[in-house]
mmCIF file of C-alpha atoms in Angstrom:
data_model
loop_
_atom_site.group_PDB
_atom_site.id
_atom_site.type_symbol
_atom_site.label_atom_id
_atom_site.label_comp_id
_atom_site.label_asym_id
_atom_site.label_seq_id
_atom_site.Cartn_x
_atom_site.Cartn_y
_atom_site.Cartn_z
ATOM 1 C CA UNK A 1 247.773 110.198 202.580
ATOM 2 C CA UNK A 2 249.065 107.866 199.842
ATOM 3 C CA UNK A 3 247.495 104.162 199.756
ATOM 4 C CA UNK A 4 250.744 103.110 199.973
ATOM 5 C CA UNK A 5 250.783 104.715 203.431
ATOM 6 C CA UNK A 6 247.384 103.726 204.514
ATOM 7 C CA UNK A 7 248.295 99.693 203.126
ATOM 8 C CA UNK A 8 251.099 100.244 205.644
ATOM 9 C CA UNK A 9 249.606 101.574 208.794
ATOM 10 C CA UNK A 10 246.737 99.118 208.495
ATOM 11 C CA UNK A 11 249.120 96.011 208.175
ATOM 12 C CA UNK A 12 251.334 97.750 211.366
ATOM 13 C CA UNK A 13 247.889 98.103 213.456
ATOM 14 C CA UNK A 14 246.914 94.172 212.228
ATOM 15 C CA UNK A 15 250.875 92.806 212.891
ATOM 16 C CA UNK A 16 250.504 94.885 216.604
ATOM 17 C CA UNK A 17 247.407 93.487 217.428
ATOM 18 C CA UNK A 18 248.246 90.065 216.499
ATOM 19 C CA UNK A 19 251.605 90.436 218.540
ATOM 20 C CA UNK A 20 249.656 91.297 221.063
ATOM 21 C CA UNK A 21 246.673 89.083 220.751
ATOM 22 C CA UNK A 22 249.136 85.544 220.453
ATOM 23 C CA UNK A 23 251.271 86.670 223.571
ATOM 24 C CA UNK A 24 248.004 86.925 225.334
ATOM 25 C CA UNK A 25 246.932 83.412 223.947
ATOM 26 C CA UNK A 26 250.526 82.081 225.504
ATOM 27 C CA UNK A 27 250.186 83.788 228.695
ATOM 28 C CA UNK A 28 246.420 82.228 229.317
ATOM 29 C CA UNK A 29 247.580 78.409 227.942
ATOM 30 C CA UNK A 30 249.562 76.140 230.482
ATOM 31 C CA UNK A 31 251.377 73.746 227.140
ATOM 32 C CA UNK A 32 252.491 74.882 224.689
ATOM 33 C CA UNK A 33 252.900 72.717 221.890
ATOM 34 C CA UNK A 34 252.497 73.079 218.135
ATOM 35 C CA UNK A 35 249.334 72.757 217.471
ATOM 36 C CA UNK A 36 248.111 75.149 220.363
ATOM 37 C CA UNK A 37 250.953 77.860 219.079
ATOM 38 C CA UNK A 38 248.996 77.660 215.688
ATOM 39 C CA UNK A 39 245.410 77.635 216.886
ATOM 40 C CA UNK A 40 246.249 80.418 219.106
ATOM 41 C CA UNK A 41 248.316 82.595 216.178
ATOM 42 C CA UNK A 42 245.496 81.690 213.596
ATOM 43 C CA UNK A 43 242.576 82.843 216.620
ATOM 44 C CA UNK A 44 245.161 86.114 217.156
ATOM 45 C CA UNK A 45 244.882 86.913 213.278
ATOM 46 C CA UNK A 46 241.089 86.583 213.655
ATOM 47 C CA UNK A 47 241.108 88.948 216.147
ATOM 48 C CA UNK A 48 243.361 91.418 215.031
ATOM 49 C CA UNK A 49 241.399 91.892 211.396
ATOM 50 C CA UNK A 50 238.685 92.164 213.745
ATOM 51 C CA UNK A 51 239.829 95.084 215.969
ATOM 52 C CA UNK A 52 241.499 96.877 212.858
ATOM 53 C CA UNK A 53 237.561 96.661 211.224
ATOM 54 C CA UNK A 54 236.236 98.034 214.343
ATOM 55 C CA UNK A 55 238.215 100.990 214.775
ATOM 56 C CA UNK A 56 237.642 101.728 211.064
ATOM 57 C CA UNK A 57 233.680 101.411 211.827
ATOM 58 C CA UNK A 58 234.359 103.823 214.859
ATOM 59 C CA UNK A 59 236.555 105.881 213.069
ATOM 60 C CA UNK A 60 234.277 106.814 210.222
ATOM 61 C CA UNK A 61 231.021 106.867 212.085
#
């Protein structure tokens, strides 16, 4: 596999998570303003880094 390929699978596992992670985030809050819709897609980002270096960890180990 290229690193060209492997740049673009990780950033298409971090963009799904994150999709995933923020619609989550609006589902659980009852507002939604501007400042929650950025807390919750910055937290989301967190997260999805997160999961993407956890299934590397798994993944190699």
């Amino acid at each position: 596999m290229t690193r060209r390929t492997t740049l673009i699978r990780a950033l298409s596992e971090v963009l799904a998570w994150w999709a995933d992670l923020t619609v989550l985030w609006l589902v659980f809050i009852t507002t939604v303003d501007t400042l929650e819709l950025v807390v919750g897609a910055g937290a989301a980002l967190v997260g999805a880094v997160a999961a993407r270096a956890a299934r590397r960890a798994v993944d190699a180990g």
